[in-house]
PDB file of C-alpha atoms in Angstrom:
ATOM      1  CA  MET R   1     124.640 102.989  98.303  1.00 59.00           C
ATOM      2  CA  ALA R   2     125.391  99.066  98.277  1.00 66.00           C
ATOM      3  CA  ALA R   3     124.923  98.624 101.522  1.00 72.00           C
ATOM      4  CA  ASP R   4     121.281 100.482 101.453  1.00 94.00           C
ATOM      5  CA  LEU R   5     120.244  97.551  98.987  1.00 95.00           C
ATOM      6  CA  GLU R   6     121.541  94.948 100.395  1.00 95.00           C
ATOM      7  CA  GLU R   7     119.526  96.070 103.955  1.00 96.00           C
ATOM      8  CA  LYS R   8     116.052  96.196 102.381  1.00 96.00           C
ATOM      9  CA  THR R   9     117.266  93.013 100.320  1.00 97.00           C
ATOM     10  CA  ASP R  10     117.485  91.013 103.146  1.00 96.00           C
ATOM     11  CA  ARG R  11     114.617  93.048 105.043  1.00 96.00           C
ATOM     12  CA  TYR R  12     111.701  92.666 102.169  1.00 97.00           C
ATOM     13  CA  GLU R  13     113.011  88.610 102.402  1.00 98.00           C
ATOM     14  CA  GLY R  14     111.930  88.679 106.012  1.00 97.00           C
ATOM     15  CA  LEU R  15     109.110  90.574 105.285  1.00 96.00           C
ATOM     16  CA  LEU R  16     108.120  88.186 102.604  1.00 97.00           C
ATOM     17  CA  ALA R  17     109.256  84.740 104.744  1.00 98.00           C
ATOM     18  CA  GLU R  18     107.237  86.195 107.426  1.00 97.00           C
ATOM     19  CA  ALA R  19     104.039  86.781 105.573  1.00 97.00           C
ATOM     20  CA  LEU R  20     104.025  83.491 104.238  1.00 97.00           C
ATOM     21  CA  ASP R  21     104.270  82.129 107.100  1.00 97.00           C
ATOM     22  CA  ALA R  22     101.120  84.364 108.584  1.00 96.00           C
ATOM     23  CA  ALA R  23      98.928  83.832 105.525  1.00 97.00           C
ATOM     24  CA  SER R  24      96.669  81.320 105.430  1.00 97.00           C
ATOM     25  CA  VAL R  25      94.392  79.707 102.294  1.00 98.00           C
ATOM     26  CA  ALA R  26      90.590  81.401 103.761  1.00 98.00           C
ATOM     27  CA  PRO R  27      88.089  79.683 101.323  1.00 98.00           C
ATOM     28  CA  PRO R  28      87.001  76.203 101.207  1.00 98.00           C
ATOM     29  CA  GLU R  29      88.808  73.074  99.508  1.00 97.00           C
ATOM     30  CA  GLY R  30      87.519  72.391  96.402  1.00 97.00           C
ATOM     31  CA  THR R  31      86.792  75.558  95.154  1.00 98.00           C
ATOM     32  CA  PRO R  32      88.251  77.563  92.679  1.00 98.00           C
ATOM     33  CA  MET R  33      89.098  80.344  95.127  1.00 98.00           C
ATOM     34  CA  HIS R  34      90.796  77.994  97.078  1.00 98.00           C
ATOM     35  CA  ASP R  35      92.930  76.661  94.046  1.00 98.00           C
ATOM     36  CA  ALA R  36      93.219  80.447  92.924  1.00 98.00           C
ATOM     37  CA  ALA R  37      94.873  80.753  96.613  1.00 98.00           C
ATOM     38  CA  LEU R  38      97.173  78.093  96.589  1.00 98.00           C
ATOM     39  CA  ASP R  39      97.845  79.733  92.885  1.00 98.00           C
ATOM     40  CA  CYS R  40      99.139  82.413  94.661  1.00 98.00           C
ATOM     41  CA  GLU R  41     101.099  81.091  97.753  1.00 98.00           C
ATOM     42  CA  GLU R  42     102.881  79.165  95.169  1.00 98.00           C
ATOM     43  CA  MET R  43     103.374  81.917  93.630  1.00 98.00           C
ATOM     44  CA  ALA R  44     105.084  83.930  96.688  1.00 98.00           C
ATOM     45  CA  SER R  45     107.055  80.724  97.558  1.00 98.00           C
ATOM     46  CA  SER R  46     108.781  80.715  94.206  1.00 98.00           C
ATOM     47  CA  TYR R  47     109.361  84.544  94.460  1.00 98.00           C
ATOM     48  CA  LEU R  48     111.027  84.135  98.294  1.00 98.00           C
ATOM     49  CA  GLU R  49     112.935  80.750  96.631  1.00 98.00           C
ATOM     50  CA  ASP R  50     113.875  83.053  93.248  1.00 98.00           C
ATOM     51  CA  GLY R  51     114.881  85.872  95.059  1.00 98.00           C
ATOM     52  CA  ARG R  52     116.914  83.674  97.563  1.00 98.00           C
ATOM     53  CA  HIS R  53     119.015  82.484  94.451  1.00 98.00           C
ATOM     54  CA  PHE R  54     119.803  85.457  93.006  1.00 98.00           C
ATOM     55  CA  ARG R  55     121.240  86.882  96.228  1.00 97.00           C
ATOM     56  CA  ASP R  56     123.057  83.582  96.526  1.00 97.00           C
ATOM     57  CA  ASP R  57     124.521  85.143  93.053  1.00 98.00           C
ATOM     58  CA  ASP R  58     125.199  88.747  94.206  1.00 96.00           C
ATOM     59  CA  ASP R  59     122.042  90.212  91.827  1.00 98.00           C
ATOM     60  CA  LEU R  60     120.537  92.144  94.998  1.00 97.00           C
ATOM     61  CA  VAL R  61     118.674  94.144  91.998  1.00 97.00           C
ATOM     62  CA  ASN R  62     117.042  90.669  91.200  1.00 98.00           C
ATOM     63  CA  ALA R  63     116.378  89.948  94.533  1.00 98.00           C
ATOM     64  CA  LEU R  64     114.898  92.645  95.555  1.00 98.00           C
ATOM     65  CA  ALA R  65     112.144  92.738  92.860  1.00 98.00           C
ATOM     66  CA  SER R  66     111.421  88.940  93.372  1.00 98.00           C
ATOM     67  CA  PHE R  67     110.858  89.590  97.323  1.00 98.00           C
ATOM     68  CA  SER R  68     109.014  92.649  96.148  1.00 97.00           C
ATOM     69  CA  TYR R  69     106.636  90.869  93.745  1.00 98.00           C
ATOM     70  CA  GLY R  70     106.291  87.705  95.570  1.00 98.00           C
ATOM     71  CA  HIS R  71     104.989  89.528  99.148  1.00 97.00           C
ATOM     72  CA  ALA R  72     102.461  91.669  96.453  1.00 96.00           C
ATOM     73  CA  TRP R  73     101.228  88.429  95.178  1.00 97.00           C
ATOM     74  CA  LEU R  74     100.424  87.339  98.766  1.00 97.00           C
ATOM     75  CA  ASP R  75      98.829  90.781  99.341  1.00 95.00           C
ATOM     76  CA  ALA R  76      96.516  91.388  96.343  1.00 95.00           C
ATOM     77  CA  GLY R  77      94.886  87.524  97.990  1.00 96.00           C
ATOM     78  CA  ALA R  78      95.151  88.829 101.316  1.00 95.00           C
ATOM     79  CA  ARG R  79      92.761  91.546  99.762  1.00 94.00           C
ATOM     80  CA  ILE R  80      90.589  90.101  97.919  1.00 96.00           C
ATOM     81  CA  GLY R  81      90.095  87.496 100.268  1.00 95.00           C
ATOM     82  CA  LEU R  82      91.773  84.387  99.198  1.00 97.00           C
ATOM     83  CA  PHE R  83      94.128  84.581 102.914  1.00 97.00           C
ATOM     84  CA  ASP R  84      93.480  85.434 106.514  1.00 95.00           C
ATOM     85  CA  VAL R  85      96.107  87.137 107.472  1.00 94.00           C
ATOM     86  CA  PRO R  86      97.024  89.575 110.573  1.00 92.00           C
ATOM     87  CA  THR R  87      94.997  92.511 110.199  1.00 87.00           C
ATOM     88  CA  GLU R  88      97.259  94.531 112.897  1.00 87.00           C
ATOM     89  CA  GLY R  89     101.049  95.266 112.076  1.00 84.00           C
ATOM     90  CA  HIS R  90     103.635  95.334 108.997  1.00 87.00           C
ATOM     91  CA  LEU R  91     102.713  92.250 107.152  1.00 90.00           C
ATOM     92  CA  PHE R  92      99.578  93.254 105.193  1.00 89.00           C
ATOM     93  CA  THR R  93      97.546  95.950 103.547  1.00 84.00           C
ATOM     94  CA  VAL R  94      94.544  95.185 104.901  1.00 76.00           C
TER      95      VAL R  94
END
């Protein structure tokens, strides 16, 4: 079971990092929606950093949770139009 958790944690980290690279803020600067997009992007990035910290401490459960939460921030933002994201592929559910 530990090997499965380790593989899944590594995979989710990669997915979150890739999703952060693929997402771009959609609303124009100076609008409340642009600010909301930046907040979501910051949350996702923070969860990526937190997950890496947990993984470095061999806390794979919290690392996986952090990577999952971070991706959820991006996915939700993409759904409501805060981000331009690829519509094909495995990164987003749009």
